[in-house]
Structures are given as C-alpha cells and as structure tokens.
Amino acid sequence: MTELVFCLEEDSAKAMLEGMLPRLLPVDKFVFKFIVFQGKQDLEKQLSRKLRGYCNIDARFVVLRDQDSNPNCLEVKKKLVNLCVQAGKPEALVRIACRELESFYLADLLAVELGLGLPGLAKLQLRKKFRSPDYLGSPSRELATLTKGKYQKVGGSRSIGKHMQIDNERSDSFRSLISGIRRLTA
C-alpha cells in the first residue's frame, strides 16, 4: 500500500479530507496519514523537520495551507516548496486554498446543503460569488452567514467533506488540489 501523508494547517482540513479521500482514491491501495499543525506559523516552523524525520522513505507528501490575507498565494507556495526542498522532499505536492478552506465548500453548496441538512442552499450556486468563491475576501464569514451559524469548522468540514463533488470546477484551488493528488498517486 502507498502511504499518502497530508501536512495540514488545521484540524478542519483533516476532517474534510477524511470524508473526501476514500471517494477519490481506492482505500485498498492507499493509507492516509495526517500531520496536523497548530496554524500556519506552526506549519512553516516545523514542516521541514517533520518531513525530514518521517520514517517511511516511500511515503508521498501533500502540504495544504490557506492563503488567508496574504495577497500573493504564489509567494506562500514558494516558501512551502522551499521548506520541502530543504527537508529533502522536493517531490512533495504543495497546494494553497485560495483565501480559505471554506472556499472549497462555497464552490459546492450541494455538499453544504447535504452535510449540514440545510435544504435550498444548492440553488444559490448560480449566484456570481459562488461560481468562483476563491476570490471572496472571507469565505469562512460568508459560509457562517449563509448557514446562519450552523457551520462549525471541524464538525462542518467533516459533514461536508463526505458529500463534496470530486470533479467540482468552481474553485480553482480545489481543482488544483484534486488534480495534484491524482498526479502524485498515478
């Protein structure tokens, strides 16, 4: 079995991936491991050490971090790629969730509707801001408003992740994550 290790900024990303990955990759061929950091600063501080010290030399790595308020996601990605290279893992896949992980959910309002039990959300997908949610200033605030506070980071991510459409094209950063994982595991 191939070991796929996800280095994540927060628990909500793990919760989402746990629900989504078994539908993306065959669970009889892949083992999913998660290294969850305590925010982006902790991820950047410890990433090289964690990668360098990982025991399975055949493991494949995916690093996922939010862009947050940083105006240039390419700078964020470049910094993380450099940390992976320093750790001797230049083949690690680095992906940035444009603005926040919640933009993935806003790109798939049917998953939000099903995961949180909020009928009628999917029909809002045609609104301009939900057709390309990577460009929203605060996707987490938008999602909280849209769900009237029902969305909670970890629990909501767990519930929504189980329903996410793997081939969703509305979030460029989500599409990039999925295509990168597919290439890494091909």
PDB file of C-alpha atoms in Angstrom:
ATOM      1  CA  MET A   1       0.000   0.000   0.000  1.00  0.00           C
ATOM      2  CA  THR A   2       1.143   3.522  -0.753  1.00  0.00           C
ATOM      3  CA  GLU A   3       1.275   5.915   2.180  1.00  0.00           C
ATOM      4  CA  LEU A   4      -0.055   9.386   1.444  1.00  0.00           C
ATOM      5  CA  VAL A   5       0.835  11.897   4.166  1.00  0.00           C
ATOM      6  CA  PHE A   6      -1.019  15.196   4.448  1.00  0.00           C
ATOM      7  CA  CYS A   7       0.666  18.081   6.282  1.00  0.00           C
ATOM      8  CA  LEU A   8      -2.141  20.416   7.259  1.00  0.00           C
ATOM      9  CA  GLU A   9      -2.535  23.799   8.894  1.00  0.00           C
ATOM     10  CA  GLU A  10      -5.580  22.814  10.933  1.00  0.00           C
ATOM     11  CA  ASP A  11      -7.959  20.060  12.039  1.00  0.00           C
ATOM     12  CA  SER A  12     -10.747  21.187   9.706  1.00  0.00           C
ATOM     13  CA  ALA A  13      -8.669  20.261   6.646  1.00  0.00           C
ATOM     14  CA  LYS A  14      -8.128  16.789   8.095  1.00  0.00           C
ATOM     15  CA  ALA A  15     -11.859  16.404   8.756  1.00  0.00           C
ATOM     16  CA  MET A  16     -12.695  17.384   5.166  1.00  0.00           C
ATOM     17  CA  LEU A  17     -10.063  15.093   3.647  1.00  0.00           C
ATOM     18  CA  GLU A  18     -11.120  12.099   5.757  1.00  0.00           C
ATOM     19  CA  GLY A  19     -14.581  12.326   4.225  1.00  0.00           C
ATOM     20  CA  MET A  20     -13.429  13.036   0.692  1.00  0.00           C
ATOM     21  CA  LEU A  21     -10.302  10.922   0.100  1.00  0.00           C
ATOM     22  CA  PRO A  22     -11.972   7.488   0.168  1.00  0.00           C
ATOM     23  CA  ARG A  23     -14.050   8.635  -2.819  1.00  0.00           C
ATOM     24  CA  LEU A  24     -11.000   9.969  -4.652  1.00  0.00           C
ATOM     25  CA  LEU A  25      -8.544   7.113  -4.156  1.00  0.00           C
ATOM     26  CA  PRO A  26      -9.017   3.375  -3.587  1.00  0.00           C
ATOM     27  CA  VAL A  27      -8.647   2.656   0.131  1.00  0.00           C
ATOM     28  CA  ASP A  28      -7.267  -0.799  -0.621  1.00  0.00           C
ATOM     29  CA  LYS A  29      -4.231   0.800  -2.336  1.00  0.00           C
ATOM     30  CA  PHE A  30      -3.588   3.875  -0.185  1.00  0.00           C
ATOM     31  CA  VAL A  31      -3.113   4.595   3.501  1.00  0.00           C
ATOM     32  CA  PHE A  32      -3.852   8.174   4.541  1.00  0.00           C
ATOM     33  CA  LYS A  33      -1.863   9.778   7.360  1.00  0.00           C
ATOM     34  CA  PHE A  34      -2.291  13.292   8.690  1.00  0.00           C
ATOM     35  CA  ILE A  35       0.162  15.621  10.377  1.00  0.00           C
ATOM     36  CA  VAL A  36      -1.920  18.495  11.713  1.00  0.00           C
ATOM     37  CA  PHE A  37      -0.135  21.643  12.818  1.00  0.00           C
ATOM     38  CA  GLN A  38      -1.431  24.364  15.121  1.00  0.00           C
ATOM     39  CA  GLY A  39      -1.892  27.006  12.439  1.00  0.00           C
ATOM     40  CA  LYS A  40       0.159  28.298   9.548  1.00  0.00           C
ATOM     41  CA  GLN A  41       3.063  29.620  11.626  1.00  0.00           C
ATOM     42  CA  ASP A  42       3.477  26.234  13.306  1.00  0.00           C
ATOM     43  CA  LEU A  43       3.302  24.503   9.918  1.00  0.00           C
ATOM     44  CA  GLU A  44       6.008  26.740   8.480  1.00  0.00           C
ATOM     45  CA  LYS A  45       8.162  26.409  11.597  1.00  0.00           C
ATOM     46  CA  GLN A  46       8.056  22.606  11.831  1.00  0.00           C
ATOM     47  CA  LEU A  47       7.374  21.366   8.294  1.00  0.00           C
ATOM     48  CA  SER A  48      10.987  20.677   7.263  1.00  0.00           C
ATOM     49  CA  ARG A  49      11.747  18.822  10.490  1.00  0.00           C
ATOM     50  CA  LYS A  50       8.601  16.674  10.241  1.00  0.00           C
ATOM     51  CA  LEU A  51       9.259  15.770   6.605  1.00  0.00           C
ATOM     52  CA  ARG A  52      12.928  15.045   7.196  1.00  0.00           C
ATOM     53  CA  GLY A  53      12.154  12.814  10.172  1.00  0.00           C
ATOM     54  CA  TYR A  54       9.337  10.834   8.562  1.00  0.00           C
ATOM     55  CA  CYS A  55      10.218   7.130   8.729  1.00  0.00           C
ATOM     56  CA  ASN A  56       8.649   5.764   5.540  1.00  0.00           C
ATOM     57  CA  ILE A  57      11.011   6.822   2.759  1.00  0.00           C
ATOM     58  CA  ASP A  58       8.441   5.778   0.137  1.00  0.00           C
ATOM     59  CA  ALA A  59       5.664   7.983   1.545  1.00  0.00           C
ATOM     60  CA  ARG A  60       4.255  10.718  -0.663  1.00  0.00           C
ATOM     61  CA  PHE A  61       3.522  14.120   0.850  1.00  0.00           C
ATOM     62  CA  VAL A  62       0.843  16.757   0.338  1.00  0.00           C
ATOM     63  CA  VAL A  63       1.081  20.121   2.085  1.00  0.00           C
ATOM     64  CA  LEU A  64      -2.137  22.152   2.294  1.00  0.00           C
ATOM     65  CA  ARG A  65      -2.371  25.649   3.721  1.00  0.00           C
ATOM     66  CA  ASP A  66      -4.809  28.559   3.497  1.00  0.00           C
ATOM     67  CA  GLN A  67      -3.755  31.726   1.697  1.00  0.00           C
ATOM     68  CA  ASP A  68      -5.614  33.814   4.283  1.00  0.00           C
ATOM     69  CA  SER A  69      -4.878  37.532   3.979  1.00  0.00           C
ATOM     70  CA  ASN A  70      -1.560  37.127   2.145  1.00  0.00           C
ATOM     71  CA  PRO A  71      -2.045  38.977  -1.157  1.00  0.00           C
ATOM     72  CA  ASN A  72       0.206  36.630  -3.138  1.00  0.00           C
ATOM     73  CA  CYS A  73      -0.528  32.902  -2.934  1.00  0.00           C
ATOM     74  CA  LEU A  74       2.472  32.175  -5.192  1.00  0.00           C
ATOM     75  CA  GLU A  75       4.783  33.588  -2.502  1.00  0.00           C
ATOM     76  CA  VAL A  76       3.119  31.381   0.118  1.00  0.00           C
ATOM     77  CA  LYS A  77       3.507  28.335  -2.102  1.00  0.00           C
ATOM     78  CA  LYS A  78       7.134  29.164  -2.955  1.00  0.00           C
ATOM     79  CA  LYS A  79       8.005  29.387   0.744  1.00  0.00           C
ATOM     80  CA  LEU A  80       6.433  25.987   1.449  1.00  0.00           C
ATOM     81  CA  VAL A  81       8.078  24.395  -1.605  1.00  0.00           C
ATOM     82  CA  ASN A  82      11.445  25.671  -0.358  1.00  0.00           C
ATOM     83  CA  LEU A  83      10.792  24.116   3.066  1.00  0.00           C
ATOM     84  CA  CYS A  84      10.037  20.786   1.379  1.00  0.00           C
ATOM     85  CA  VAL A  85      13.231  21.010  -0.701  1.00  0.00           C
ATOM     86  CA  GLN A  86      15.245  21.787   2.457  1.00  0.00           C
ATOM     87  CA  ALA A  87      13.757  18.654   4.024  1.00  0.00           C
ATOM     88  CA  GLY A  88      14.874  16.525   1.075  1.00  0.00           C
ATOM     89  CA  LYS A  89      11.306  16.103  -0.217  1.00  0.00           C
ATOM     90  CA  PRO A  90      11.271  18.202  -3.414  1.00  0.00           C
ATOM     91  CA  GLU A  91       8.542  15.975  -4.870  1.00  0.00           C
ATOM     92  CA  ALA A  92       6.052  16.972  -2.138  1.00  0.00           C
ATOM     93  CA  LEU A  93       2.836  18.436  -3.502  1.00  0.00           C
ATOM     94  CA  VAL A  94       2.130  21.914  -2.125  1.00  0.00           C
ATOM     95  CA  ARG A  95      -1.321  23.397  -2.504  1.00  0.00           C
ATOM     96  CA  ILE A  96      -2.813  26.654  -1.261  1.00  0.00           C
ATOM     97  CA  ALA A  97      -6.531  27.040  -0.547  1.00  0.00           C
ATOM     98  CA  CYS A  98      -7.249  30.417  -2.097  1.00  0.00           C
ATOM     99  CA  ARG A  99      -8.280  32.517   0.774  1.00  0.00           C
ATOM    100  CA  GLU A 100      -9.572  29.712   2.997  1.00  0.00           C
ATOM    101  CA  LEU A 101     -10.620  26.068   3.009  1.00  0.00           C
ATOM    102  CA  GLU A 102     -14.214  27.289   3.182  1.00  0.00           C
ATOM    103  CA  SER A 103     -13.967  28.482  -0.433  1.00  0.00           C
ATOM    104  CA  PHE A 104     -13.952  24.768  -1.369  1.00  0.00           C
ATOM    105  CA  TYR A 105     -17.311  24.410   0.385  1.00  0.00           C
ATOM    106  CA  LEU A 106     -18.804  27.535  -1.165  1.00  0.00           C
ATOM    107  CA  ALA A 107     -17.917  26.037  -4.551  1.00  0.00           C
ATOM    108  CA  ASP A 108     -20.068  23.024  -3.679  1.00  0.00           C
ATOM    109  CA  LEU A 109     -23.232  24.265  -1.996  1.00  0.00           C
ATOM    110  CA  LEU A 110     -24.961  20.931  -2.603  1.00  0.00           C
ATOM    111  CA  ALA A 111     -22.364  19.318  -0.311  1.00  0.00           C
ATOM    112  CA  VAL A 112     -23.019  22.049   2.281  1.00  0.00           C
ATOM    113  CA  GLU A 113     -26.766  21.504   1.947  1.00  0.00           C
ATOM    114  CA  LEU A 114     -26.452  17.728   2.373  1.00  0.00           C
ATOM    115  CA  GLY A 115     -23.749  17.847   5.042  1.00  0.00           C
ATOM    116  CA  LEU A 116     -25.447  20.403   7.260  1.00  0.00           C
ATOM    117  CA  GLY A 117     -29.041  19.496   6.464  1.00  0.00           C
ATOM    118  CA  LEU A 118     -29.936  22.931   5.078  1.00  0.00           C
ATOM    119  CA  PRO A 119     -32.380  22.478   2.184  1.00  0.00           C
ATOM    120  CA  GLY A 120     -32.276  25.031  -0.605  1.00  0.00           C
ATOM    121  CA  LEU A 121     -28.602  26.043  -0.455  1.00  0.00           C
ATOM    122  CA  ALA A 122     -27.651  24.305  -3.707  1.00  0.00           C
ATOM    123  CA  LYS A 123     -29.893  26.612  -5.739  1.00  0.00           C
ATOM    124  CA  LEU A 124     -27.714  29.556  -4.630  1.00  0.00           C
ATOM    125  CA  GLN A 125     -24.749  28.105  -6.544  1.00  0.00           C
ATOM    126  CA  LEU A 126     -25.727  30.134  -9.612  1.00  0.00           C
ATOM    127  CA  ARG A 127     -25.047  33.431  -7.831  1.00  0.00           C
ATOM    128  CA  LYS A 128     -21.921  35.124  -9.092  1.00  0.00           C
ATOM    129  CA  LYS A 129     -19.985  34.982  -5.822  1.00  0.00           C
ATOM    130  CA  PHE A 130     -20.500  31.209  -5.525  1.00  0.00           C
ATOM    131  CA  ARG A 131     -19.419  30.470  -9.094  1.00  0.00           C
ATOM    132  CA  SER A 132     -15.790  31.446  -8.264  1.00  0.00           C
ATOM    133  CA  PRO A 133     -15.527  31.584  -4.468  1.00  0.00           C
ATOM    134  CA  ASP A 134     -11.704  31.644  -4.420  1.00  0.00           C
ATOM    135  CA  TYR A 135     -11.994  35.407  -4.891  1.00  0.00           C
ATOM    136  CA  LEU A 136     -14.155  36.105  -1.838  1.00  0.00           C
ATOM    137  CA  GLY A 137     -12.475  38.100   0.916  1.00  0.00           C
ATOM    138  CA  SER A 138     -13.616  35.906   3.815  1.00  0.00           C
ATOM    139  CA  PRO A 139     -15.118  32.579   2.748  1.00  0.00           C
ATOM    140  CA  SER A 140     -15.470  31.435   6.382  1.00  0.00           C
ATOM    141  CA  ARG A 141     -17.544  34.501   7.245  1.00  0.00           C
ATOM    142  CA  GLU A 142     -19.606  34.039   4.083  1.00  0.00           C
ATOM    143  CA  LEU A 143     -20.250  30.383   4.949  1.00  0.00           C
ATOM    144  CA  ALA A 144     -21.201  31.230   8.540  1.00  0.00           C
ATOM    145  CA  THR A 145     -23.698  33.816   7.263  1.00  0.00           C
ATOM    146  CA  LEU A 146     -25.074  31.512   4.582  1.00  0.00           C
ATOM    147  CA  THR A 147     -25.628  28.674   7.071  1.00  0.00           C
ATOM    148  CA  LYS A 148     -26.921  31.021   9.805  1.00  0.00           C
ATOM    149  CA  GLY A 149     -24.131  29.897  12.118  1.00  0.00           C
ATOM    150  CA  LYS A 150     -24.710  26.167  11.660  1.00  0.00           C
ATOM    151  CA  TYR A 151     -21.291  25.664  10.046  1.00  0.00           C
ATOM    152  CA  GLN A 152     -18.593  24.917  12.616  1.00  0.00           C
ATOM    153  CA  LYS A 153     -15.033  24.479  11.343  1.00  0.00           C
ATOM    154  CA  VAL A 154     -14.232  20.861  12.263  1.00  0.00           C
ATOM    155  CA  GLY A 155     -17.707  19.338  12.534  1.00  0.00           C
ATOM    156  CA  GLY A 156     -18.916  21.145   9.430  1.00  0.00           C
ATOM    157  CA  SER A 157     -15.827  20.133   7.471  1.00  0.00           C
ATOM    158  CA  ARG A 158     -16.361  16.511   8.470  1.00  0.00           C
ATOM    159  CA  SER A 159     -20.023  16.586   7.403  1.00  0.00           C
ATOM    160  CA  ILE A 160     -19.459  18.498   4.171  1.00  0.00           C
ATOM    161  CA  GLY A 161     -16.356  16.522   3.108  1.00  0.00           C
ATOM    162  CA  LYS A 162     -18.407  13.332   2.802  1.00  0.00           C
ATOM    163  CA  HIS A 163     -20.560  14.951   0.112  1.00  0.00           C
ATOM    164  CA  MET A 164     -18.075  17.033  -1.870  1.00  0.00           C
ATOM    165  CA  GLN A 165     -18.072  16.559  -5.635  1.00  0.00           C
ATOM    166  CA  ILE A 166     -14.536  15.455  -6.503  1.00  0.00           C
ATOM    167  CA  ASP A 167     -14.726  16.916 -10.008  1.00  0.00           C
ATOM    168  CA  ASN A 168     -16.053  20.319  -8.931  1.00  0.00           C
ATOM    169  CA  GLU A 169     -14.569  23.018 -11.174  1.00  0.00           C
ATOM    170  CA  ARG A 170     -15.831  26.169  -9.407  1.00  0.00           C
ATOM    171  CA  SER A 171     -12.826  26.577  -7.107  1.00  0.00           C
ATOM    172  CA  ASP A 172      -9.519  26.736  -8.959  1.00  0.00           C
ATOM    173  CA  SER A 173      -7.598  25.897  -5.793  1.00  0.00           C
ATOM    174  CA  PHE A 174      -9.799  22.848  -5.076  1.00  0.00           C
ATOM    175  CA  ARG A 175      -9.411  21.646  -8.664  1.00  0.00           C
ATOM    176  CA  SER A 176      -5.649  22.116  -8.340  1.00  0.00           C
ATOM    177  CA  LEU A 177      -5.582  20.093  -5.115  1.00  0.00           C
ATOM    178  CA  ILE A 178      -7.536  17.201  -6.655  1.00  0.00           C
ATOM    179  CA  SER A 179      -5.531  17.129  -9.887  1.00  0.00           C
ATOM    180  CA  GLY A 180      -2.278  17.303  -7.904  1.00  0.00           C
ATOM    181  CA  ILE A 181      -3.285  14.374  -5.688  1.00  0.00           C
ATOM    182  CA  ARG A 182      -4.259  12.381  -8.773  1.00  0.00           C
ATOM    183  CA  ARG A 183      -0.868  13.076 -10.419  1.00  0.00           C
ATOM    184  CA  LEU A 184       1.016  12.289  -7.209  1.00  0.00           C
ATOM    185  CA  THR A 185      -0.733   8.937  -6.840  1.00  0.00           C
ATOM    186  CA  ALA A 186      -0.783   7.881 -10.525  1.00  0.00           C
TER     187      ALA A 186
END
